[in-house]
Structure formats: C-alpha cells, structure tokens
Coordinates of C-alpha atoms in Angstrom, one line a residue:
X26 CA 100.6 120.6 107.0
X27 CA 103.8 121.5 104.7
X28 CA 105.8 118.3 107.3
X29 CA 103.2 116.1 106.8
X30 CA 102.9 116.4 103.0
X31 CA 106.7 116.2 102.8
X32 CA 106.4 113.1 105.2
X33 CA 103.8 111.6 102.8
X34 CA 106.1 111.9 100.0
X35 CA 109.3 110.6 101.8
X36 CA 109.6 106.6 100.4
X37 CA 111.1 105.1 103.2
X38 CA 108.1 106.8 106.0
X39 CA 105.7 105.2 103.2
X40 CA 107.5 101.5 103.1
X41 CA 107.3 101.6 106.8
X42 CA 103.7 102.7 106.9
X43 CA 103.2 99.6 104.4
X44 CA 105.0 97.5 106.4
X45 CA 103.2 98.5 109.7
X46 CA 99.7 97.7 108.0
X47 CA 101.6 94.8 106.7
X48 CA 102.9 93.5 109.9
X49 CA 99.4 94.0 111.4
X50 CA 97.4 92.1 109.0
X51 CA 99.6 89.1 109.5
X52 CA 99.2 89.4 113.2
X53 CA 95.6 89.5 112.6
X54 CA 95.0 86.5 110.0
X55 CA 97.1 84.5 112.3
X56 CA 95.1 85.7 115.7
X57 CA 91.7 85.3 113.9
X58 CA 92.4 83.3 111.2
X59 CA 91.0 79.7 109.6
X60 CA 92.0 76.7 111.2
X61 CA 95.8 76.5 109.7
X62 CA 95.7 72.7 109.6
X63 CA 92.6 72.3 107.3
X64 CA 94.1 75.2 105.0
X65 CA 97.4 72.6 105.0
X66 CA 95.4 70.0 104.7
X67 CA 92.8 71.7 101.4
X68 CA 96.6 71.5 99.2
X69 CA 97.1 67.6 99.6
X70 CA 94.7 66.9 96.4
X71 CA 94.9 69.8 94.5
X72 CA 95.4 69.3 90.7
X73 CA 97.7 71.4 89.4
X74 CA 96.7 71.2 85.7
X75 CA 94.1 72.8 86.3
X76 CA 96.0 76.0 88.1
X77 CA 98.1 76.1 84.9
X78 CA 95.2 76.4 83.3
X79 CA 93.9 79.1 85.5
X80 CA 96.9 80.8 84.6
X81 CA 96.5 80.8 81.0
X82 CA 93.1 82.2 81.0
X83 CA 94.5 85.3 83.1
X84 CA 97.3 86.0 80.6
X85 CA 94.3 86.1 77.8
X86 CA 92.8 88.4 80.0
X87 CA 95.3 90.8 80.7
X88 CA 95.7 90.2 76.7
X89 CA 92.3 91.5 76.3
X90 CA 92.4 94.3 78.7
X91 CA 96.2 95.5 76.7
X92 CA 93.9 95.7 73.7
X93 CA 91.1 97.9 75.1
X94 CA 93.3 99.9 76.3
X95 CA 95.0 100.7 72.9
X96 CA 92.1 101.7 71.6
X97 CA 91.1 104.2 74.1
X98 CA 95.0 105.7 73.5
X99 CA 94.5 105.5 69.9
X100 CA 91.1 107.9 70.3
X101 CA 93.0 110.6 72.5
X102 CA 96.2 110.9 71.2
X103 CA 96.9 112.3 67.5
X104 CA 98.9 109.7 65.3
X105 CA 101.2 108.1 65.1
X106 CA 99.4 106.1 67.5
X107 CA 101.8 103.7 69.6
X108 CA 102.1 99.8 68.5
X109 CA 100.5 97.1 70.7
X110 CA 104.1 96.0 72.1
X111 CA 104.9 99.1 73.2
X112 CA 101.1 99.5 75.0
X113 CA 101.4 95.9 76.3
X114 CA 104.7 96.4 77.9
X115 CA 103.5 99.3 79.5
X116 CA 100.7 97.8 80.7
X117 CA 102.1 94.6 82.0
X118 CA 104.7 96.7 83.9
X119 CA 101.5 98.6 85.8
X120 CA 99.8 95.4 86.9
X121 CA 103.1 94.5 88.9
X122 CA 103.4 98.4 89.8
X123 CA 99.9 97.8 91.8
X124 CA 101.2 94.4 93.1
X125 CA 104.4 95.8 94.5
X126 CA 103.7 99.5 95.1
X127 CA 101.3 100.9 97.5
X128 CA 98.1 103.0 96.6
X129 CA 97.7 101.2 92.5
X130 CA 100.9 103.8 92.0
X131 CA 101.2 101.0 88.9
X132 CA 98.6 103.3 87.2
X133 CA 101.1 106.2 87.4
X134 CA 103.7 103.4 86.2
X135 CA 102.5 102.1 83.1
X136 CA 102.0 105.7 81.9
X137 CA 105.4 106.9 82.7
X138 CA 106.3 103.8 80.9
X139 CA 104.6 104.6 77.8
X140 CA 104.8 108.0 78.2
X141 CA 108.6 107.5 77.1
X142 CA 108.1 106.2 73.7
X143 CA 105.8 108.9 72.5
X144 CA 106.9 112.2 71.1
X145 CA 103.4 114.6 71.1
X146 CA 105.0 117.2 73.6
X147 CA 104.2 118.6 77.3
X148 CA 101.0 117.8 78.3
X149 CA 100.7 114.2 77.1
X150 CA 100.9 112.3 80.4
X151 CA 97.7 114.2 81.6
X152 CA 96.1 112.8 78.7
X153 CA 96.9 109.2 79.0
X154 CA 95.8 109.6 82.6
X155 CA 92.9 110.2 81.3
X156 CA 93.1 107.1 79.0
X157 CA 93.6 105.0 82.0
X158 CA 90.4 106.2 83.9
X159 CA 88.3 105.9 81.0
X160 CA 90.4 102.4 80.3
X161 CA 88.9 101.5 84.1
X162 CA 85.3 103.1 83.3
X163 CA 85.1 100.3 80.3
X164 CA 85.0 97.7 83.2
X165 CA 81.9 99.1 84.7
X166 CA 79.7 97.1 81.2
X167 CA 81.1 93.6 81.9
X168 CA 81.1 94.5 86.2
X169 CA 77.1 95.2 85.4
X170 CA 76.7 92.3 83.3
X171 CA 78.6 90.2 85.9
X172 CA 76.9 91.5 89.3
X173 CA 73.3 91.2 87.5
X174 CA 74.0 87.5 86.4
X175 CA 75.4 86.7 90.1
X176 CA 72.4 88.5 92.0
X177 CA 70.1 86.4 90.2
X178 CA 71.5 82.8 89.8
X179 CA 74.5 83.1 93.1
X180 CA 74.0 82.4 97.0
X181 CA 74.9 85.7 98.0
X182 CA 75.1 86.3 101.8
X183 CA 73.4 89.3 103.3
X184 CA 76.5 91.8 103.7
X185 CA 77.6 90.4 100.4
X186 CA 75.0 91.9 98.8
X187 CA 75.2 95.4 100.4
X188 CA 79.1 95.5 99.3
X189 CA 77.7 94.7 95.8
X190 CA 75.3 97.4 95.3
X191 CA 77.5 99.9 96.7
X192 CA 80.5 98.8 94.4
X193 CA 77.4 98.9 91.7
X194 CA 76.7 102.7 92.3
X195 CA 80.4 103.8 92.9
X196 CA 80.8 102.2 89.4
X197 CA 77.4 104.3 87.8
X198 CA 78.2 107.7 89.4
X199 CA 82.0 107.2 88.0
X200 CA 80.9 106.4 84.5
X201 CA 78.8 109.3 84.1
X202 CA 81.2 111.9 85.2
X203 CA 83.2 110.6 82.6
X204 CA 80.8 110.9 79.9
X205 CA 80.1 114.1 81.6
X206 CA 83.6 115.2 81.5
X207 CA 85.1 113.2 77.8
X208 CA 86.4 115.4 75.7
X209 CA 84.8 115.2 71.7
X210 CA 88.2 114.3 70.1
X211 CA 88.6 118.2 69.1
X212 CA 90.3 119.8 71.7
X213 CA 94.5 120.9 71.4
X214 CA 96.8 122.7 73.3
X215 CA 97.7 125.9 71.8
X216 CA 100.5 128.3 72.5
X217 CA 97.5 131.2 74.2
X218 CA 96.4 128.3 76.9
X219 CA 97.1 128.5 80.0
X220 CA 99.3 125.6 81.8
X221 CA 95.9 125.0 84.0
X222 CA 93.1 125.3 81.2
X223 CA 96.2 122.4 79.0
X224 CA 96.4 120.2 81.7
X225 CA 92.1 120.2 81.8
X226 CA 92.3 120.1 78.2
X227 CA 94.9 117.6 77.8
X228 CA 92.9 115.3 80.6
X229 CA 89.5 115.3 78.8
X230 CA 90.8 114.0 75.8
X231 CA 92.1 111.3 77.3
X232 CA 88.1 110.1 77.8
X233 CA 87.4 111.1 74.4
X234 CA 86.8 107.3 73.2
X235 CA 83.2 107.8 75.6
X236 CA 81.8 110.2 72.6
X237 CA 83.3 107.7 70.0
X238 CA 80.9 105.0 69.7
X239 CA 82.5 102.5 67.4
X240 CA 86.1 102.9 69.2
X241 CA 84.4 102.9 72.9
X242 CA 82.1 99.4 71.8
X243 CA 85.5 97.8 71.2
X244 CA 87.2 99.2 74.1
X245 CA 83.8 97.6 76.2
X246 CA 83.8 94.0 74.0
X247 CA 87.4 93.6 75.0
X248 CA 87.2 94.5 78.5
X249 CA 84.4 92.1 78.3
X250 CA 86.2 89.4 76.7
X251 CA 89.0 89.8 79.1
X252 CA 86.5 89.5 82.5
X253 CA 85.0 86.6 80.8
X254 CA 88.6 85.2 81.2
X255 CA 89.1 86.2 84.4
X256 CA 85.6 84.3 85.3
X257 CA 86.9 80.7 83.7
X258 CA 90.5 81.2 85.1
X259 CA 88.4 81.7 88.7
X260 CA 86.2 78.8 87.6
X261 CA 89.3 76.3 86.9
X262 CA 91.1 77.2 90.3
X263 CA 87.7 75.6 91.0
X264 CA 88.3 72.8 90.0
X265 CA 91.7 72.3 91.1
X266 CA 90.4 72.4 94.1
X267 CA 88.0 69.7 93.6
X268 CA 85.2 72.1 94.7
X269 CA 82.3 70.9 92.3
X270 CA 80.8 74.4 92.4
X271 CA 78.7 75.4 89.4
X272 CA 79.8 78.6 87.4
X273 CA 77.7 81.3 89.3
X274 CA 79.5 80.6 92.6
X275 CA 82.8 81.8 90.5
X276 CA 80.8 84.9 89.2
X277 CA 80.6 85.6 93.0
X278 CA 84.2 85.0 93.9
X279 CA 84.8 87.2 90.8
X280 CA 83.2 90.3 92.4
X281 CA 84.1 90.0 96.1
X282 CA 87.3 89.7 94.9
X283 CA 87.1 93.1 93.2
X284 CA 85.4 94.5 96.1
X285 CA 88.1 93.4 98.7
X286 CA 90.6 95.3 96.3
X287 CA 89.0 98.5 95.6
X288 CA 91.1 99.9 98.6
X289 CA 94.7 98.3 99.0
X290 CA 95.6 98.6 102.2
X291 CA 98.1 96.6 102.5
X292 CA 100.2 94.8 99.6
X293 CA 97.5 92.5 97.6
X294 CA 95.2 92.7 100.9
X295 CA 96.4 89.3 101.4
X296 CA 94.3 87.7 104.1
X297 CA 91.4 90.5 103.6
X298 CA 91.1 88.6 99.8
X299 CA 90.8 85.5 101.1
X300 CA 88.1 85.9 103.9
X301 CA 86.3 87.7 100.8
X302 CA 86.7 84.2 99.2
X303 CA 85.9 81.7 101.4
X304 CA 83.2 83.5 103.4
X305 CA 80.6 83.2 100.4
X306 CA 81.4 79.1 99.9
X307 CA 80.1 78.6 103.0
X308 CA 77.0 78.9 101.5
X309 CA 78.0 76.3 99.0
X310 CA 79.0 73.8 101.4
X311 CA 83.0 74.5 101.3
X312 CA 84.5 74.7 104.6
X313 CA 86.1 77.9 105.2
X314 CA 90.1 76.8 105.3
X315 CA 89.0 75.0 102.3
X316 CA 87.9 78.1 100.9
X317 CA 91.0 80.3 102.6
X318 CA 93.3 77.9 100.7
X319 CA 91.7 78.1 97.5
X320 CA 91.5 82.1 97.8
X321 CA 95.2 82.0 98.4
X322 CA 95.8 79.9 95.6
X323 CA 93.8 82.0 93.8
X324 CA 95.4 85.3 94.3
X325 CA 98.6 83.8 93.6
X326 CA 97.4 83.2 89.9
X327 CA 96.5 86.4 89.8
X328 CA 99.6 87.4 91.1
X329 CA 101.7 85.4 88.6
X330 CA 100.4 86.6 86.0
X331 CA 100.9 90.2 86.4
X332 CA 104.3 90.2 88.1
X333 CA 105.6 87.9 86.0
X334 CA 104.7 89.8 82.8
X335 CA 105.6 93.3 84.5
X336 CA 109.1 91.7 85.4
X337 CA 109.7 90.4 82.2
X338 CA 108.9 94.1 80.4
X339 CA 110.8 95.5 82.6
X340 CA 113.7 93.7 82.1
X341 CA 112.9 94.3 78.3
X342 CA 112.8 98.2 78.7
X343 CA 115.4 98.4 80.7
X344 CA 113.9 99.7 83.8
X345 CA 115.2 98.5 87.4
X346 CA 111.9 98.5 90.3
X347 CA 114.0 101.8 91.6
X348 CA 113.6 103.3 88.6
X349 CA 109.8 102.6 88.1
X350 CA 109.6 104.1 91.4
X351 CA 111.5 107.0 90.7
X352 CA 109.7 107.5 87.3
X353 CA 106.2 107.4 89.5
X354 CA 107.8 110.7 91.7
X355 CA 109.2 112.1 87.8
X356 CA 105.3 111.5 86.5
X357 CA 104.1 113.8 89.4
X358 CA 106.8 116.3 89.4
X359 CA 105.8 116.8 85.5
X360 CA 101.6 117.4 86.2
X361 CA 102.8 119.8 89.7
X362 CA 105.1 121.7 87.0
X363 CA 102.4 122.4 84.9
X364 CA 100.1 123.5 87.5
X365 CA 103.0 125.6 88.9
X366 CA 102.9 127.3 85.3
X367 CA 99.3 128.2 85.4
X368 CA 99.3 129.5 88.7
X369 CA 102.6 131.8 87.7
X370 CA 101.0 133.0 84.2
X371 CA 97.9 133.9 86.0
X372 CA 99.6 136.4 88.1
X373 CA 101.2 137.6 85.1
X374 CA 98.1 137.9 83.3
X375 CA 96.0 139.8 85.9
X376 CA 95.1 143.1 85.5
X377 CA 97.6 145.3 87.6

C-alpha cells in the first residue's frame, strides 16, 4: 500500500499515466472517430469574427466567476480581505492549472497562489479550500436554471437526459452537505485547538458565505452572470459555424459539455468533449464531423481563454509551470502537517 501511495505521488509515474490515457484516446478518436475529411472540410467557411467573439464572452465569464469568488473569500477570511487583482491572478492561474495538470490539481493551484499574498497564519489554506468548494457549490443555481430551461425547450437524446439528471442530483446532494457543513462566520483557531479540530474549523469557514444571505446571493448572481456568458460565447461559436441553431440547442451543448468534464481523464478529455458535442446536433440536423469540428473549435475557446490568462499571471507573479507544480505538492505537505500535529497532540493528550 505504502509503494503504491508513494508511486501515486512520484510526477514522472503520474505524466506517464497521463500520457498512457493520452496516447489511448488518440488511438481511439482516430480508430472510431468522425469522418476526418468532413471535420476538414466543416473549417473551409467558418467565420472567424464570430470565434473572436466567442472568446470575449468567455473572458467576461471567467470575469464574473473571479468576482464570486472574492466574495465567498471576503466572508471566510478576517480582513484585510485580498484585492480583486490579487484573487483574479490567482484564479486565472487555476483555470490553466486544470488545463495542464491532471486531476483539476489547478484548484490546489490557485490557492497556493493566493495563499502567498495573505498573512492570517497556519490554517488558512484549509480555509480557502473551503472557499473554492463553496465557490463551485454557487454553480449548482445557474446549472439548475440552465438544465430546467434545456429539458423543456432542447432536443435531448435519451442517454442525454440520464447524464443530466444524474449531474442534477450530484449537484443537490453536494449543495446540501455544504449548507450542512458551512461554518456561521464565528468560528477561530485558538491556541487550546487541536491541529485536527483547526483544520475542520478552518475548512468550515471557508463555506461560511452559505449562512450569509446577502454575500452568498451575490456570489450566485455572478456565477450566474458568468454561465450566461459562457452560454452566448457557446451560442456565437454557433454561428461561426454557420449552424443556424436556435439558443436552447447551445443550452445543451452547455451542459454536456460540463458533464463530459466532471471526470478528466485525460488532458481536456479532448475527443470525449467533442462526441459530447456533436452527438446531440444530430438531432438538429448537423452532421456529426460538422459537429466534431465545431466541438473542437469550441474547446479551444475555452482553452484560450484560460491558458492564456493563467500564463499571463503567471508570468506576472513570477511563477514558472515547475513551480506551480511544486507549490501543488508544498499545498499538501502543509494540510498532512497539520493532520500529523493532531494525530501527535492526541497521543500527548490521552490519559496515561
């Protein structure tokens, strides 16, 4: 068990796990693929205006998101509360964490990342963990709006709509165990708390915004504002495309494309994404390189967007992809410290 966990943690058995699963999906896109020459073929009248535009509207979103995200760090942590640049570069350098890390390590990224310009002491980073799951919980009111508007105006397949109503109850029993679990905004560390009880402590009142209603309502209207941008920027890929498909068959897109990223299992799920895509057009009339093209255009806005902000922050902060990598291994070494504390002051502690 010990040599597997240490395998698991070495990088270079991990890279060659990703590029294994890597290596294999390729094999398999090519093997079962669309028919290559009409995805050549779907770029010959694209209009790329309308991808520029596409790319715009995802930079707004990821705007948007930056914001909600403040405010959910600005309920947990005590003041001084960090600016939006410093929240924004951490968060732009998290989006390309997931793109070029395996397992969403960005996640872990963007709060090392932040986690260096604030000065509130030992058990912070637990606490903006916690920030980021209840930042993700937030998408669960525009991902209900989004999947009820799409069930009732879309052409949904039949296994599209199983994947939907799973991701829908995922998304319900998450959000309650974090209302179940958000701290009230009260809670501190104090010098008579164990490592283990800080670490819980620390954790919880990084979902504290959930009991704030004013604070949590923003958090929600932005992370609404910022999937309504991700929706257009879908929608205007549309277009370049030439596709003539009305707005709902976007909503779709929208989700699947969500769903075929829950799990990464390889770098972007590149192919996976794509069959997500153009399987549901069928029902619209789009032929499916047609729609393999457009999903790969597509996931390259996406793509864009968030490397080229992460790269550009992290050029800005002065942080090589090495480093980011190394500061993801730094961020767990600092929560197994802690844990390594409780376990030692409750031997210490126990009645002899």
């Amino acid at each position: 068990m010990t040599r597997f966990a240490n395998l698991a943690r070495n990088p270079w058995a991990r890279a060659l796990v990703v590029l294994a699963s890597l290596c294999a999906a390729i094999v398999a896109i090519w093997w079962r693929g669309p028919e290559w020459t009409t995805v050549y073929h779907a770029f010959d009248f694209v209009s790329w205006r309308w991808v520029i535009v596409g790319v715009l509207l995802n930079l707004l979103s990821v705007l948007a998101r930056a914001f909600s995200w403040r405010l959910t760090i600005n309920q947990a942590l005590p003041p001084p509360h960090p600016p939006f640049g410093h929240v924004f570069s951490a968060f732009g350098i998290g989006l390309l964490g997931n793109a070029v890390l395996p397992a969403r390590a960005g996640e872990l990224a963007r709060v090392a990342v932040l986690r260096r310009r604030l000065q509130h002491g030992k058990g912070t980073s637990a606490t903006l963990l916690g920030t980021v799951f209840a930042h993700r919980l937030f998408d669960l009111f525009p991902v209900a709006i989004l999947v009820t508007w799409v069930l009732l105006t879309a052409k949904i397949p039949h296994w599209a709509v199983t994947s939907i109503v799973i991701f829908g109850v995922v998304g319900f029993v998450l959000l309650t165990v974090g209302l179940v679990s958000a701290g009230t905004g009260r809670g501190r560390v104090h010098d008579g708390m164990g490592s283990l009880a800080a670490i819980v402590t620390m954790a919880r009142q990084g979902l504290a915004v959930l009991r704030a209603p004013i604070p949590a309502l923003g958090a929600a209207l932005f992370q609404c504002l910022g999937w309504l941008m991700q929706l257009f920027a879908v929608w205007a890929v549309m277009e370049a495309f030439d596709l003539n498909l009305p707005l709902p068959a976007a909503g779709l897109v929208l989700v699947l494309m969500n769903v075929a990223t829950i799990f990464p299992l390889w770098p972007g799920n590149i192919g996976l994404l794509q069959a997500a895509v153009a399987l549901p057009l069928v029902q619209y009339g789009v032929p499916y390189g047609t729609g393999f093209a457009y999903g790969l255009v597509l996931q390259a806005v996406e793509m864009s967007v968030g490397v080229g902000v992460g790269l550009f922050f992290l050029a800005r902060e002065g942080i090589s992809l090495a480093s980011l990598k190394t500061m993801e291994e730094e961020q767990e070494s600092e929560e197994n410290a802690l844990l390594a504390t409780a376990a030692e002051s409750e031997r210490e502690s126990a009645p002899v």
